[in-house]
Amino acid sequence: MKKVAIALGLILGLSNLARAQNSTQQMGMPSSSAEMGMHQAMTTMCQSMDSMQMSGDIEKDFVMMMIPHHQSAVDMATAYLREGKDPELVMMAKKIIVDQNKEIASMKAWLSAHQTSQPVSTN
């Protein structure tokens, strides 16, 4: 339980760091389609995580926060593949897309299996 709480704290901290970094980098706006895609992925993740209402159920909250986090990785990897050329990074991006999508599906399945009387939104 303590490890889950620490992990959730790290996720929230990273979300705040990403948001702070985003606000200080406005002068260096993305110049390519891939850069804009990666920037949008981070913005969407931060907005999704910031707007999530914590339920008080650490397991549910952890999974609910991890889904947009993983989706952001998929979106950033997809954006990279539009223009990225480095063979090692191309392979890494493709692996991220496959692995993170599997984990998102697992988390959604976990939420479904642990559904309470109130419906859980995964977006």
Short mmCIF file of C-alpha atoms in Angstrom, two decimals:
data_model
loop_
_atom_site.label_atom_id
_atom_site.label_comp_id
_atom_site.label_asym_id
_atom_site.label_seq_id
_atom_site.Cartn_x
_atom_site.Cartn_y
_atom_site.Cartn_z
CA MET A 1 0.00 0.00 0.00
CA LYS A 2 2.85 2.36 0.87
CA LYS A 3 4.53 1.67 -2.49
CA VAL A 4 1.31 2.49 -4.35
CA ALA A 5 0.97 5.77 -2.45
CA ILE A 6 4.58 6.66 -3.29
CA ALA A 7 4.02 5.80 -6.96
CA LEU A 8 0.89 7.93 -7.07
CA GLY A 9 2.78 10.80 -5.46
CA LEU A 10 5.51 10.51 -8.08
CA ILE A 11 2.95 10.56 -10.87
CA LEU A 12 1.32 13.69 -9.47
CA GLY A 13 4.73 15.30 -9.03
CA LEU A 14 5.73 14.52 -12.61
CA SER A 15 2.42 15.90 -13.85
CA ASN A 16 3.07 19.17 -12.02
CA LEU A 17 6.66 19.27 -13.29
CA ALA A 18 5.50 18.74 -16.87
CA ARG A 19 2.91 21.49 -16.52
CA ALA A 20 5.46 23.89 -15.04
CA GLN A 21 7.95 23.07 -17.78
CA ASN A 22 5.23 23.56 -20.38
CA SER A 23 4.47 27.06 -19.11
CA THR A 24 8.14 28.10 -19.13
CA GLN A 25 8.82 26.84 -22.65
CA GLN A 26 6.27 28.93 -24.51
CA MET A 27 9.02 30.80 -26.38
CA GLY A 28 10.30 27.50 -27.81
CA MET A 29 7.00 26.41 -29.31
CA PRO A 30 7.05 23.17 -31.30
CA SER A 31 8.07 23.71 -34.91
CA SER A 32 7.22 20.39 -36.55
CA SER A 33 4.13 18.22 -36.71
CA ALA A 34 5.83 15.60 -34.52
CA GLU A 35 6.89 18.19 -31.95
CA MET A 36 3.37 19.60 -31.86
CA GLY A 37 2.00 16.08 -31.42
CA MET A 38 4.33 15.37 -28.50
CA HIS A 39 3.53 18.73 -26.93
CA GLN A 40 -0.21 18.09 -27.29
CA ALA A 41 0.19 14.62 -25.75
CA MET A 42 1.77 16.12 -22.64
CA THR A 43 -0.83 18.88 -22.42
CA THR A 44 -3.69 16.40 -22.74
CA MET A 45 -2.17 14.12 -20.10
CA CYS A 46 -1.69 16.96 -17.63
CA GLN A 47 -5.23 18.24 -18.15
CA SER A 48 -6.69 14.76 -17.76
CA MET A 49 -4.72 14.00 -14.61
CA ASP A 50 -5.35 17.43 -13.09
CA SER A 51 -9.10 17.22 -13.65
CA MET A 52 -9.48 13.73 -12.19
CA GLN A 53 -11.47 13.61 -8.97
CA MET A 54 -9.65 11.43 -6.45
CA SER A 55 -11.98 8.80 -5.03
CA GLY A 56 -10.08 7.93 -1.88
CA ASP A 57 -9.58 4.39 -3.23
CA ILE A 58 -5.83 4.25 -3.78
CA GLU A 59 -6.00 1.32 -6.18
CA LYS A 60 -8.66 2.88 -8.39
CA ASP A 61 -7.01 6.31 -8.26
CA PHE A 62 -3.64 4.81 -9.20
CA VAL A 63 -5.08 3.03 -12.24
CA MET A 64 -7.15 6.05 -13.26
CA MET A 65 -4.02 8.25 -13.19
CA MET A 66 -1.89 5.70 -15.02
CA ILE A 67 -4.22 5.39 -18.02
CA PRO A 68 -3.70 8.97 -19.30
CA HIS A 69 -0.02 8.69 -18.40
CA HIS A 70 0.35 5.60 -20.59
CA GLN A 71 -1.83 7.11 -23.33
CA SER A 72 0.49 10.10 -23.40
CA ALA A 73 3.43 7.77 -24.02
CA VAL A 74 1.53 6.15 -26.91
CA ASP A 75 0.63 9.56 -28.36
CA MET A 76 4.20 10.86 -28.06
CA ALA A 77 5.66 7.71 -29.65
CA THR A 78 3.13 7.95 -32.48
CA ALA A 79 4.04 11.60 -33.03
CA TYR A 80 7.75 10.72 -33.06
CA LEU A 81 7.17 8.08 -35.75
CA ARG A 82 5.74 10.73 -38.10
CA GLU A 83 9.20 12.30 -38.51
CA GLY A 84 11.72 10.38 -36.41
CA LYS A 85 14.57 8.75 -38.28
CA ASP A 86 16.89 7.20 -35.67
CA PRO A 87 16.48 3.41 -36.08
CA GLU A 88 16.92 2.73 -32.36
CA LEU A 89 14.33 5.34 -31.39
CA VAL A 90 11.94 4.16 -34.11
CA MET A 91 12.11 0.64 -32.65
CA MET A 92 11.70 2.04 -29.13
CA ALA A 93 8.67 4.12 -30.15
CA LYS A 94 7.03 1.11 -31.79
CA LYS A 95 7.66 -0.98 -28.67
CA ILE A 96 6.24 1.77 -26.45
CA ILE A 97 3.05 1.84 -28.53
CA VAL A 98 2.56 -1.93 -28.29
CA ASP A 99 3.52 -2.25 -24.61
CA GLN A 100 1.63 0.77 -23.34
CA ASN A 101 -1.53 -0.16 -25.25
CA LYS A 102 -1.42 -3.62 -23.65
CA GLU A 103 -1.02 -2.03 -20.21
CA ILE A 104 -3.89 0.40 -20.87
CA ALA A 105 -6.10 -2.56 -21.83
CA SER A 106 -5.05 -4.38 -18.65
CA MET A 107 -5.83 -1.34 -16.51
CA LYS A 108 -9.24 -0.89 -18.14
CA ALA A 109 -9.95 -4.59 -17.54
CA TRP A 110 -8.93 -4.19 -13.90
CA LEU A 111 -11.28 -1.20 -13.55
CA SER A 112 -14.10 -3.21 -15.10
CA ALA A 113 -13.49 -6.12 -12.76
CA HIS A 114 -13.37 -3.81 -9.73
CA GLN A 115 -16.26 -1.57 -10.74
CA THR A 116 -18.25 -0.06 -7.89
CA SER A 117 -21.85 1.04 -8.05
CA GLN A 118 -20.73 4.26 -9.75
CA PRO A 119 -19.51 3.99 -13.36
CA VAL A 120 -15.81 4.67 -13.85
CA SER A 121 -14.69 6.89 -16.72
CA THR A 122 -11.36 5.92 -18.25
CA ASN A 123 -10.95 8.99 -20.43
#
